[in-house]
Amino acid sequence: MAEQILIRLMTPDDIAAVMAIAASLKDAPQWGRSGYEAVFAAAPQRIALVAEAGTVVGFVVAAVVAPEAEIESISVAAEYQRRGVGRRLFAALEVELRRLGCTEILLEVRASNAAAWEMYEGLGFRENGRRAGYYADPVEDGVLMRLGLG
């Protein structure tokens, strides 16, 4: 029997679990607690969702300046990767962004992050630019990607 994954809005009570997931993944943005607390501030508007399977197993945070949105972070705990959790988070995010009047989603990904590339391209994102040497340790490009919601 497949494990049930619930996608819901992130709450301040989820911050510790979200930070633990990000800390366990080498390619995830390493935000401090205040970065996640800012998700709940009035501006800029953000949508933050978590995937829950008894405990939080993934999350996504997007900044919204309609008609654009930018995925700031999407991470899934290692033991839940390649099981559709990231795609489910994205699908729920897309519903929320459409509701807010967004017509395109932007993101940036480390050039060497093959798993993320595969997921994003599978969702329809296409490369639309690069930031040379954007990432450190190791130094590599940040790849800009875009998906139209039209």
Coordinates of N, CA and C in Angstrom, one line a residue, residues 27 107-113 117 127 129-145:
D27 N 22.8 20.2 -1.7 CA 22.4 21.2 -2.7 C 21.3 22.1 -2.2
L107 N 13.1 30.0 -11.6 CA 13.9 29.3 -10.6 C 15.4 29.4 -11.0
E108 N 16.2 29.1 -10.1 CA 17.7 29.0 -10.4 C 18.2 27.7 -9.8
V109 N 19.0 27.0 -10.5 CA 19.5 25.7 -10.0 C 21.0 25.6 -10.3
R110 N 21.7 24.9 -9.4 CA 23.1 24.7 -9.6 C 23.3 23.8 -10.8
A111 N 24.3 24.2 -11.6 CA 24.5 23.5 -12.9 C 24.7 22.0 -12.8
S112 N 25.3 21.6 -11.7 CA 25.7 20.1 -11.5 C 24.5 19.3 -10.8
N113 N 23.4 20.0 -10.5 CA 22.4 19.3 -9.7 C 21.5 18.5 -10.7
W117 N 17.6 19.1 -12.2 CA 17.5 19.4 -13.6 C 16.4 18.4 -14.2
E127 N 15.7 26.2 -19.7 CA 16.8 27.1 -19.4 C 16.6 28.4 -20.2
G129 N 18.9 31.3 -19.2 CA 20.0 32.1 -18.9 C 20.9 31.4 -17.8
R130 N 22.1 32.0 -17.6 CA 23.1 31.5 -16.6 C 23.7 32.6 -15.9
R131 N 24.0 32.4 -14.7 CA 24.8 33.3 -13.9 C 26.2 32.6 -13.6
A132 N 27.2 33.0 -14.4 CA 28.5 32.4 -14.3 C 29.1 32.6 -13.0
G133 N 29.6 31.4 -12.4 CA 30.3 31.4 -11.1 C 29.4 31.8 -10.0
Y134 N 28.1 31.7 -10.1 CA 27.2 32.2 -9.1 C 27.3 31.4 -7.7
Y135 N 27.5 30.1 -7.8 CA 27.7 29.3 -6.6 C 29.1 29.1 -6.2
A136 N 29.3 29.0 -4.9 CA 30.7 28.7 -4.3 C 30.7 27.3 -3.8
D137 N 31.9 26.8 -3.6 CA 32.2 25.6 -2.9 C 31.4 24.4 -3.4
P138 N 31.7 23.9 -4.6 CA 32.6 24.5 -5.6 C 31.9 25.6 -6.4
V139 N 32.8 26.4 -7.1 CA 32.3 27.5 -7.9 C 31.7 26.9 -9.2
E140 N 30.5 27.3 -9.5 CA 29.8 26.8 -10.7 C 28.7 27.7 -11.0
D141 N 28.2 27.5 -12.2 CA 27.1 28.4 -12.7 C 25.8 28.1 -12.0
G142 N 25.0 29.2 -11.9 CA 23.6 29.1 -11.6 C 22.8 29.1 -12.9
V143 N 21.9 28.1 -13.1 CA 21.2 28.1 -14.3 C 19.8 28.6 -14.0
L144 N 19.4 29.6 -14.8 CA 18.0 30.2 -14.7 C 17.1 29.4 -15.6
M145 N 15.9 29.1 -15.0 CA 14.9 28.3 -15.7 C 13.6 29.0 -15.6

